[in-house]
Amino acid sequence: MKDQEIITEEQKKIARFAKAMGHPVRVYVLEILSKQSCCYSGDLSEILPIAKSTLSQHLKELKSAGLIQGETEPPKIRYCLNQQNWDLAKKNFENLFGE
Amino acid sequence: MKDQEIITEEQKKIARFAKAMGHPVRVYVLEILSKQSCCYSGDLSEILPIAKSTLSQHLKELKSAGLIQGETEPPKIRYCLNQQNWDLAKKNFENLFGE
DNA sequence: ACCTTTGTTCGCAAATTAACGAACAAACAT
DNA sequence: ATGTTTGTTCGTTAATTTGCGAACAAAGGT
């Protein structure tokens, strides 16, 4: 046996999701996306008091955690939730918190 | 008006909780505590493959996020969920994910 | 060809996080 | 008084995160 695996894959996954949600701006973005289907990065950029480049990094972080996805629609990019992983995250958190 | 407050207090709170949950060890601890009422730090220390001091810091982090609390019961310390904040976190996440 | 719009990537700096071992502190037992 | 048990704190190191502006890239319009 290679690994005693004290910590489960699900726990790691929760931590990964949680980490991505661990910043106010990213929570803000997720909340927007969970309420309306999609949004353009530019809209966020106008509202949020941060530099474009900073926003871009937050979106990248959310994307690499699998929580959102972006469809290029030149010259803009439309961001949506990655519904599959969003549902997974939801389920994982429900498990943790207990129904 | 002092603040335009683009980002709500609730979003900040979610981010705070999420950040605390953003590490596998801390998720592990929370899961233990949500399943059984309490546990001793020493029990965790025996199981988890990390140094005592590292575990202590993770517990401190969870405590300062308000998710757990520790009652000193010399020479041990018994850790439990901070039920009030745990419930709040649960509710906040439910709001975000949608019921 | 040139400009505009929209975002990303590239340094860069500052702050935070993660991890360890060693030293320390509290409480109790011998 | 000494030792034991249990955890915390300290000091250090390495890695990651956050944030910015400047430079760059892609796609369309003039």
PDB file of C-alpha atoms (C1' of nucleotides) in Angstrom:
ATOM      1  CA  MET A   1       0.000   0.000   0.000  1.00  0.00           C
ATOM      2  CA  LYS A   2       1.507   3.233  -1.109  1.00  0.00           C
ATOM      3  CA  ASP A   3      -0.473   5.664   0.952  1.00  0.00           C
ATOM      4  CA  GLN A   4      -2.285   5.503   4.208  1.00  0.00           C
ATOM      5  CA  GLU A   5      -4.459   8.251   2.948  1.00  0.00           C
ATOM      6  CA  ILE A   6      -5.610   9.701   6.176  1.00  0.00           C
ATOM      7  CA  ILE A   7      -7.145  12.543   4.281  1.00  0.00           C
ATOM      8  CA  THR A   8      -9.717  11.594   1.689  1.00  0.00           C
ATOM      9  CA  GLU A   9      -9.976  12.814  -1.853  1.00  0.00           C
ATOM     10  CA  GLU A  10     -13.256  14.458  -1.007  1.00  0.00           C
ATOM     11  CA  GLN A  11     -11.650  16.393   1.789  1.00  0.00           C
ATOM     12  CA  LYS A  12      -8.957  17.547  -0.569  1.00  0.00           C
ATOM     13  CA  LYS A  13     -11.571  18.557  -3.075  1.00  0.00           C
ATOM     14  CA  ILE A  14     -13.499  20.540  -0.507  1.00  0.00           C
ATOM     15  CA  ALA A  15     -10.305  22.273   0.509  1.00  0.00           C
ATOM     16  CA  ARG A  16      -9.588  23.103  -3.108  1.00  0.00           C
ATOM     17  CA  PHE A  17     -13.013  24.609  -3.638  1.00  0.00           C
ATOM     18  CA  ALA A  18     -12.936  26.407  -0.319  1.00  0.00           C
ATOM     19  CA  LYS A  19      -9.559  27.878  -1.065  1.00  0.00           C
ATOM     20  CA  ALA A  20     -10.874  29.278  -4.325  1.00  0.00           C
ATOM     21  CA  MET A  21     -13.783  30.782  -2.422  1.00  0.00           C
ATOM     22  CA  GLY A  22     -11.491  32.238   0.189  1.00  0.00           C
ATOM     23  CA  HIS A  23     -11.436  35.770  -1.150  1.00  0.00           C
ATOM     24  CA  PRO A  24     -14.240  38.360  -1.066  1.00  0.00           C
ATOM     25  CA  VAL A  25     -13.879  39.267  -4.732  1.00  0.00           C
ATOM     26  CA  ARG A  26     -14.156  35.667  -5.780  1.00  0.00           C
ATOM     27  CA  VAL A  27     -17.182  35.115  -3.588  1.00  0.00           C
ATOM     28  CA  TYR A  28     -18.698  38.199  -5.148  1.00  0.00           C
ATOM     29  CA  VAL A  29     -18.152  36.837  -8.630  1.00  0.00           C
ATOM     30  CA  LEU A  30     -19.569  33.450  -7.743  1.00  0.00           C
ATOM     31  CA  GLU A  31     -22.620  35.036  -6.217  1.00  0.00           C
ATOM     32  CA  ILE A  32     -23.256  37.092  -9.345  1.00  0.00           C
ATOM     33  CA  LEU A  33     -22.927  34.008 -11.502  1.00  0.00           C
ATOM     34  CA  SER A  34     -25.158  31.923  -9.318  1.00  0.00           C
ATOM     35  CA  LYS A  35     -27.911  34.509  -9.555  1.00  0.00           C
ATOM     36  CA  GLN A  36     -27.730  35.316 -13.220  1.00  0.00           C
ATOM     37  CA  SER A  37     -26.568  32.765 -15.698  1.00  0.00           C
ATOM     38  CA  CYS A  38     -23.506  34.569 -16.969  1.00  0.00           C
ATOM     39  CA  CYS A  39     -21.635  37.812 -17.043  1.00  0.00           C
ATOM     40  CA  TYR A  40     -18.873  39.604 -18.849  1.00  0.00           C
ATOM     41  CA  SER A  41     -15.591  40.219 -17.183  1.00  0.00           C
ATOM     42  CA  GLY A  42     -15.829  43.860 -18.216  1.00  0.00           C
ATOM     43  CA  ASP A  43     -18.994  44.348 -16.201  1.00  0.00           C
ATOM     44  CA  LEU A  44     -17.229  43.099 -13.115  1.00  0.00           C
ATOM     45  CA  SER A  45     -14.237  45.239 -13.857  1.00  0.00           C
ATOM     46  CA  GLU A  46     -16.392  48.352 -13.927  1.00  0.00           C
ATOM     47  CA  ILE A  47     -17.958  47.651 -10.579  1.00  0.00           C
ATOM     48  CA  LEU A  48     -15.117  46.211  -8.590  1.00  0.00           C
ATOM     49  CA  PRO A  49     -12.476  48.580  -7.236  1.00  0.00           C
ATOM     50  CA  ILE A  50      -9.531  46.553  -8.410  1.00  0.00           C
ATOM     51  CA  ALA A  51      -7.221  46.601 -11.394  1.00  0.00           C
ATOM     52  CA  LYS A  52      -8.139  44.649 -14.508  1.00  0.00           C
ATOM     53  CA  SER A  53      -5.115  42.476 -14.096  1.00  0.00           C
ATOM     54  CA  THR A  54      -6.061  41.626 -10.554  1.00  0.00           C
ATOM     55  CA  LEU A  55      -9.569  40.674 -11.554  1.00  0.00           C
ATOM     56  CA  SER A  56      -8.162  38.574 -14.331  1.00  0.00           C
ATOM     57  CA  GLN A  57      -6.124  36.630 -11.829  1.00  0.00           C
ATOM     58  CA  HIS A  58      -9.093  36.032  -9.572  1.00  0.00           C
ATOM     59  CA  LEU A  59     -11.077  34.718 -12.508  1.00  0.00           C
ATOM     60  CA  LYS A  60      -8.166  32.520 -13.470  1.00  0.00           C
ATOM     61  CA  GLU A  61      -8.086  31.143  -9.957  1.00  0.00           C
ATOM     62  CA  LEU A  62     -11.787  30.352 -10.044  1.00  0.00           C
ATOM     63  CA  LYS A  63     -11.374  28.741 -13.420  1.00  0.00           C
ATOM     64  CA  SER A  64      -8.477  26.570 -12.380  1.00  0.00           C
ATOM     65  CA  ALA A  65     -10.444  25.439  -9.355  1.00  0.00           C
ATOM     66  CA  GLY A  66     -13.116  24.417 -11.832  1.00  0.00           C
ATOM     67  CA  LEU A  67     -15.832  26.637 -10.454  1.00  0.00           C
ATOM     68  CA  ILE A  68     -16.320  28.824 -13.506  1.00  0.00           C
ATOM     69  CA  GLN A  69     -15.677  28.705 -17.198  1.00  0.00           C
ATOM     70  CA  GLY A  70     -15.232  31.381 -19.804  1.00  0.00           C
ATOM     71  CA  GLU A  71     -16.414  31.358 -23.379  1.00  0.00           C
ATOM     72  CA  THR A  72     -14.577  33.710 -25.616  1.00  0.00           C
ATOM     73  CA  GLU A  73     -16.986  35.891 -27.497  1.00  0.00           C
ATOM     74  CA  PRO A  74     -14.726  38.489 -29.082  1.00  0.00           C
ATOM     75  CA  PRO A  75     -13.835  40.941 -28.008  1.00  0.00           C
ATOM     76  CA  LYS A  76     -15.361  39.955 -24.714  1.00  0.00           C
ATOM     77  CA  ILE A  77     -15.363  36.843 -22.644  1.00  0.00           C
ATOM     78  CA  ARG A  78     -18.490  35.510 -21.104  1.00  0.00           C
ATOM     79  CA  TYR A  79     -18.062  33.806 -17.782  1.00  0.00           C
ATOM     80  CA  CYS A  80     -20.487  31.248 -16.404  1.00  0.00           C
ATOM     81  CA  LEU A  81     -20.467  28.791 -13.563  1.00  0.00           C
ATOM     82  CA  ASN A  82     -19.074  25.403 -14.360  1.00  0.00           C
ATOM     83  CA  GLN A  83     -22.379  23.884 -13.413  1.00  0.00           C
ATOM     84  CA  GLN A  84     -21.083  20.381 -12.971  1.00  0.00           C
ATOM     85  CA  ASN A  85     -18.387  21.319 -10.516  1.00  0.00           C
ATOM     86  CA  TRP A  86     -20.594  23.885  -8.860  1.00  0.00           C
ATOM     87  CA  ASP A  87     -23.082  21.127  -8.129  1.00  0.00           C
ATOM     88  CA  LEU A  88     -20.282  18.930  -6.907  1.00  0.00           C
ATOM     89  CA  ALA A  89     -19.010  21.651  -4.619  1.00  0.00           C
ATOM     90  CA  LYS A  90     -22.499  22.193  -3.320  1.00  0.00           C
ATOM     91  CA  LYS A  91     -22.898  18.524  -2.590  1.00  0.00           C
ATOM     92  CA  ASN A  92     -19.503  18.310  -0.919  1.00  0.00           C
ATOM     93  CA  PHE A  93     -20.259  21.217   1.348  1.00  0.00           C
ATOM     94  CA  GLU A  94     -23.661  19.823   2.196  1.00  0.00           C
ATOM     95  CA  ASN A  95     -22.013  16.585   3.191  1.00  0.00           C
ATOM     96  CA  LEU A  96     -19.605  18.416   5.409  1.00  0.00           C
ATOM     97  CA  PHE A  97     -22.164  20.625   7.090  1.00  0.00           C
ATOM     98  CA  GLY A  98     -24.747  17.894   7.352  1.00  0.00           C
ATOM     99  CA  GLU A  99     -28.169  18.259   5.787  1.00  0.00           C
TER     100      GLU A  99
ATOM    101  CA  MET B   1     -21.274  57.944   2.409  1.00  0.00           C
ATOM    102  CA  LYS B   2     -18.137  56.375   3.711  1.00  0.00           C
ATOM    103  CA  ASP B   3     -18.097  53.254   1.661  1.00  0.00           C
ATOM    104  CA  GLN B   4     -19.670  52.167  -1.538  1.00  0.00           C
ATOM    105  CA  GLU B   5     -19.516  48.666  -0.222  1.00  0.00           C
ATOM    106  CA  ILE B   6     -19.599  46.753  -3.419  1.00  0.00           C
ATOM    107  CA  ILE B   7     -18.818  43.650  -1.495  1.00  0.00           C
ATOM    108  CA  THR B   8     -21.237  42.766   1.261  1.00  0.00           C
ATOM    109  CA  GLU B   9     -20.431  41.752   4.788  1.00  0.00           C
ATOM    110  CA  GLU B  10     -21.908  38.355   4.112  1.00  0.00           C
ATOM    111  CA  GLN B  11     -19.597  37.844   1.179  1.00  0.00           C
ATOM    112  CA  LYS B  12     -16.662  38.765   3.341  1.00  0.00           C
ATOM    113  CA  LYS B  13     -17.831  36.367   5.977  1.00  0.00           C
ATOM    114  CA  ILE B  14     -18.173  33.548   3.488  1.00  0.00           C
ATOM    115  CA  ALA B  15     -14.685  34.279   2.230  1.00  0.00           C
ATOM    116  CA  ARG B  16     -13.383  34.191   5.779  1.00  0.00           C
ATOM    117  CA  PHE B  17     -14.961  30.840   6.486  1.00  0.00           C
ATOM    118  CA  ALA B  18     -13.934  29.448   3.123  1.00  0.00           C
ATOM    119  CA  LYS B  19     -10.381  30.530   3.627  1.00  0.00           C
ATOM    120  CA  ALA B  20     -10.267  28.706   6.924  1.00  0.00           C
ATOM    121  CA  MET B  21     -11.598  25.623   5.179  1.00  0.00           C
ATOM    122  CA  GLY B  22      -9.062  25.947   2.409  1.00  0.00           C
ATOM    123  CA  HIS B  23      -6.664  23.324   3.658  1.00  0.00           C
ATOM    124  CA  PRO B  24      -7.110  19.537   3.697  1.00  0.00           C
ATOM    125  CA  VAL B  25      -6.040  19.160   7.313  1.00  0.00           C
ATOM    126  CA  ARG B  26      -8.520  21.763   8.449  1.00  0.00           C
ATOM    127  CA  VAL B  27     -11.311  20.149   6.446  1.00  0.00           C
ATOM    128  CA  TYR B  28     -10.368  16.867   8.046  1.00  0.00           C
ATOM    129  CA  VAL B  29     -10.634  18.336  11.515  1.00  0.00           C
ATOM    130  CA  LEU B  30     -13.959  19.973  10.780  1.00  0.00           C
ATOM    131  CA  GLU B  31     -15.338  16.737   9.409  1.00  0.00           C
ATOM    132  CA  ILE B  32     -14.297  14.851  12.525  1.00  0.00           C
ATOM    133  CA  LEU B  33     -15.917  17.450  14.726  1.00  0.00           C
ATOM    134  CA  SER B  34     -19.108  17.523  12.720  1.00  0.00           C
ATOM    135  CA  LYS B  35     -19.481  13.778  13.074  1.00  0.00           C
ATOM    136  CA  GLN B  36     -18.610  13.369  16.706  1.00  0.00           C
ATOM    137  CA  SER B  37     -19.231  16.121  19.167  1.00  0.00           C
ATOM    138  CA  CYS B  38     -15.682  16.796  20.207  1.00  0.00           C
ATOM    139  CA  CYS B  39     -12.140  15.541  20.093  1.00  0.00           C
ATOM    140  CA  TYR B  40      -8.785  16.017  21.703  1.00  0.00           C
ATOM    141  CA  SER B  41      -5.987  17.632  19.847  1.00  0.00           C
ATOM    142  CA  GLY B  42      -3.766  14.741  20.818  1.00  0.00           C
ATOM    143  CA  ASP B  43      -5.956  12.249  18.987  1.00  0.00           C
ATOM    144  CA  LEU B  44      -5.612  14.273  15.821  1.00  0.00           C
ATOM    145  CA  SER B  45      -1.908  14.611  16.354  1.00  0.00           C
ATOM    146  CA  GLU B  46      -1.507  10.847  16.486  1.00  0.00           C
ATOM    147  CA  ILE B  47      -3.353  10.276  13.258  1.00  0.00           C
ATOM    148  CA  LEU B  48      -2.258  13.164  11.116  1.00  0.00           C
ATOM    149  CA  PRO B  49       1.204  13.025   9.570  1.00  0.00           C
ATOM    150  CA  ILE B  50       2.200  16.521  10.597  1.00  0.00           C
ATOM    151  CA  ALA B  51       4.156  18.065  13.417  1.00  0.00           C
ATOM    152  CA  LYS B  52       2.375  19.025  16.615  1.00  0.00           C
ATOM    153  CA  SER B  53       3.222  22.619  16.076  1.00  0.00           C
ATOM    154  CA  THR B  54       1.741  22.581  12.603  1.00  0.00           C
ATOM    155  CA  LEU B  55      -1.479  21.060  13.837  1.00  0.00           C
ATOM    156  CA  SER B  56      -1.604  23.616  16.576  1.00  0.00           C
ATOM    157  CA  GLN B  57      -1.450  26.375  13.996  1.00  0.00           C
ATOM    158  CA  HIS B  58      -4.233  24.856  11.942  1.00  0.00           C
ATOM    159  CA  LEU B  59      -6.410  24.624  15.020  1.00  0.00           C
ATOM    160  CA  LYS B  60      -5.578  28.205  15.844  1.00  0.00           C
ATOM    161  CA  GLU B  61      -6.613  29.227  12.372  1.00  0.00           C
ATOM    162  CA  LEU B  62      -9.934  27.418  12.676  1.00  0.00           C
ATOM    163  CA  LYS B  63     -10.459  28.988  16.043  1.00  0.00           C
ATOM    164  CA  SER B  64      -9.723  32.490  14.883  1.00  0.00           C
ATOM    165  CA  ALA B  65     -12.148  32.005  11.999  1.00  0.00           C
ATOM    166  CA  GLY B  66     -14.689  31.116  14.664  1.00  0.00           C
ATOM    167  CA  LEU B  67     -15.389  27.630  13.406  1.00  0.00           C
ATOM    168  CA  ILE B  68     -14.154  25.725  16.431  1.00  0.00           C
ATOM    169  CA  GLN B  69     -13.535  26.339  20.075  1.00  0.00           C
ATOM    170  CA  GLY B  70     -11.308  24.653  22.604  1.00  0.00           C
ATOM    171  CA  GLU B  71     -12.030  24.009  26.227  1.00  0.00           C
ATOM    172  CA  THR B  72      -8.988  23.468  28.331  1.00  0.00           C
ATOM    173  CA  GLU B  73      -9.277  20.289  30.312  1.00  0.00           C
ATOM    174  CA  PRO B  74      -5.788  19.846  31.704  1.00  0.00           C
ATOM    175  CA  PRO B  75      -3.558  18.495  30.530  1.00  0.00           C
ATOM    176  CA  LYS B  76      -5.567  18.166  27.346  1.00  0.00           C
ATOM    177  CA  ILE B  77      -7.705  20.480  25.338  1.00  0.00           C
ATOM    178  CA  ARG B  78     -11.028  19.433  23.998  1.00  0.00           C
ATOM    179  CA  TYR B  79     -11.999  20.925  20.702  1.00  0.00           C
ATOM    180  CA  CYS B  80     -15.579  21.253  19.511  1.00  0.00           C
ATOM    181  CA  LEU B  81     -17.316  23.054  16.735  1.00  0.00           C
ATOM    182  CA  ASN B  82     -18.405  26.565  17.506  1.00  0.00           C
ATOM    183  CA  GLN B  83     -21.957  25.559  16.803  1.00  0.00           C
ATOM    184  CA  GLN B  84     -23.278  29.044  16.360  1.00  0.00           C
ATOM    185  CA  ASN B  85     -20.759  30.014  13.716  1.00  0.00           C
ATOM    186  CA  TRP B  86     -20.876  26.602  12.155  1.00  0.00           C
ATOM    187  CA  ASP B  87     -24.596  27.057  11.632  1.00  0.00           C
ATOM    188  CA  LEU B  88     -23.983  30.526  10.293  1.00  0.00           C
ATOM    189  CA  ALA B  89     -21.389  29.231   7.851  1.00  0.00           C
ATOM    190  CA  LYS B  90     -23.764  26.516   6.774  1.00  0.00           C
ATOM    191  CA  LYS B  91     -26.470  29.045   6.142  1.00  0.00           C
ATOM    192  CA  ASN B  92     -24.154  31.365   4.279  1.00  0.00           C
ATOM    193  CA  PHE B  93     -22.953  28.611   2.004  1.00  0.00           C
ATOM    194  CA  GLU B  94     -26.501  27.454   1.403  1.00  0.00           C
ATOM    195  CA  ASN B  95     -27.406  30.953   0.370  1.00  0.00           C
ATOM    196  CA  LEU B  96     -24.536  31.080  -2.034  1.00  0.00           C
ATOM    197  CA  PHE B  97     -25.140  27.708  -3.597  1.00  0.00           C
ATOM    198  CA  GLY B  98     -28.881  28.094  -3.648  1.00  0.00           C
ATOM    199  CA  GLU B  99     -31.124  25.623  -1.876  1.00  0.00           C
TER     200      GLU B  99
ATOM    201  C1'  DA C   1      -2.208  50.192 -42.051  1.00  0.00           C
ATOM    202  C1'  DC C   2      -3.984  52.070 -37.684  1.00  0.00           C
ATOM    203  C1'  DC C   3      -6.780  52.466 -33.738  1.00  0.00           C
ATOM    204  C1'  DT C   4      -9.948  50.687 -30.104  1.00  0.00           C
ATOM    205  C1'  DT C   5     -11.605  47.449 -27.089  1.00  0.00           C
ATOM    206  C1'  DT C   6     -10.948  43.668 -24.090  1.00  0.00           C
ATOM    207  C1'  DG C   7      -8.245  40.699 -21.407  1.00  0.00           C
ATOM    208  C1'  DT C   8      -4.070  38.217 -20.393  1.00  0.00           C
ATOM    209  C1'  DT C   9       0.692  37.888 -19.143  1.00  0.00           C
ATOM    210  C1'  DC C  10       4.893  39.737 -17.154  1.00  0.00           C
ATOM    211  C1'  DG C  11       7.747  41.550 -13.850  1.00  0.00           C
ATOM    212  C1'  DC C  12       7.798  43.200  -9.252  1.00  0.00           C
ATOM    213  C1'  DA C  13       6.898  44.107  -4.234  1.00  0.00           C
ATOM    214  C1'  DA C  14       4.580  43.117   0.024  1.00  0.00           C
ATOM    215  C1'  DA C  15       2.111  40.222   2.748  1.00  0.00           C
ATOM    216  C1'  DT C  16       0.525  35.831   4.157  1.00  0.00           C
ATOM    217  C1'  DT C  17       0.727  30.782   4.638  1.00  0.00           C
ATOM    218  C1'  DA C  18       2.709  26.363   5.656  1.00  0.00           C
ATOM    219  C1'  DA C  19       5.842  23.591   7.796  1.00  0.00           C
ATOM    220  C1'  DC C  20       9.401  22.185  10.986  1.00  0.00           C
ATOM    221  C1'  DG C  21      12.117  21.671  15.324  1.00  0.00           C
ATOM    222  C1'  DA C  22      13.447  23.756  19.546  1.00  0.00           C
ATOM    223  C1'  DA C  23      12.249  26.079  23.430  1.00  0.00           C
ATOM    224  C1'  DC C  24       8.757  27.182  26.618  1.00  0.00           C
ATOM    225  C1'  DA C  25       4.526  26.948  29.795  1.00  0.00           C
ATOM    226  C1'  DA C  26       0.830  24.760  32.527  1.00  0.00           C
ATOM    227  C1'  DA C  27      -0.854  21.206  35.242  1.00  0.00           C
ATOM    228  C1'  DC C  28      -0.326  17.274  37.587  1.00  0.00           C
ATOM    229  C1'  DA C  29       2.160  13.151  39.571  1.00  0.00           C
ATOM    230  C1'  DT C  30       6.220  11.108  42.003  1.00  0.00           C
TER     231       DT C  30
ATOM    232  C1'  DA D   1      12.240  19.348  43.495  1.00  0.00           C
ATOM    233  C1'  DT D   2      11.883  16.566  39.263  1.00  0.00           C
ATOM    234  C1'  DG D   3       9.613  14.592  35.676  1.00  0.00           C
ATOM    235  C1'  DT D   4       5.764  13.759  32.435  1.00  0.00           C
ATOM    236  C1'  DT D   5       2.245  14.993  29.476  1.00  0.00           C
ATOM    237  C1'  DT D   6       0.159  18.177  26.433  1.00  0.00           C
ATOM    238  C1'  DG D   7       0.111  22.113  23.624  1.00  0.00           C
ATOM    239  C1'  DT D   8       1.605  26.702  22.387  1.00  0.00           C
ATOM    240  C1'  DT D   9       4.906  30.008  20.847  1.00  0.00           C
ATOM    241  C1'  DC D  10       9.255  31.358  18.552  1.00  0.00           C
ATOM    242  C1'  DG D  11      12.423  31.599  14.837  1.00  0.00           C
ATOM    243  C1'  DT D  12      13.324  30.254  10.335  1.00  0.00           C
ATOM    244  C1'  DT D  13      12.699  28.880   5.643  1.00  0.00           C
ATOM    245  C1'  DA D  14      10.198  28.144   1.414  1.00  0.00           C
ATOM    246  C1'  DA D  15       6.267  28.766  -1.143  1.00  0.00           C
ATOM    247  C1'  DT D  16       2.115  31.043  -2.326  1.00  0.00           C
ATOM    248  C1'  DT D  17      -1.028  34.932  -2.634  1.00  0.00           C
ATOM    249  C1'  DT D  18      -2.432  39.554  -3.560  1.00  0.00           C
ATOM    250  C1'  DG D  19      -2.022  43.578  -5.955  1.00  0.00           C
ATOM    251  C1'  DC D  20      -0.427  46.934  -9.338  1.00  0.00           C
ATOM    252  C1'  DG D  21       1.029  48.990 -13.806  1.00  0.00           C
ATOM    253  C1'  DA D  22       3.185  48.222 -18.146  1.00  0.00           C
ATOM    254  C1'  DA D  23       3.547  45.616 -21.986  1.00  0.00           C
ATOM    255  C1'  DC D  24       1.433  42.453 -24.997  1.00  0.00           C
ATOM    256  C1'  DA D  25      -2.091  39.812 -27.892  1.00  0.00           C
ATOM    257  C1'  DA D  26      -6.469  39.056 -30.345  1.00  0.00           C
ATOM    258  C1'  DA D  27     -10.288  40.648 -32.929  1.00  0.00           C
ATOM    259  C1'  DG D  28     -12.825  44.153 -35.223  1.00  0.00           C
ATOM    260  C1'  DG D  29     -13.721  48.666 -36.954  1.00  0.00           C
ATOM    261  C1'  DT D  30     -12.199  53.042 -39.824  1.00  0.00           C
TER     262       DT D  30
END
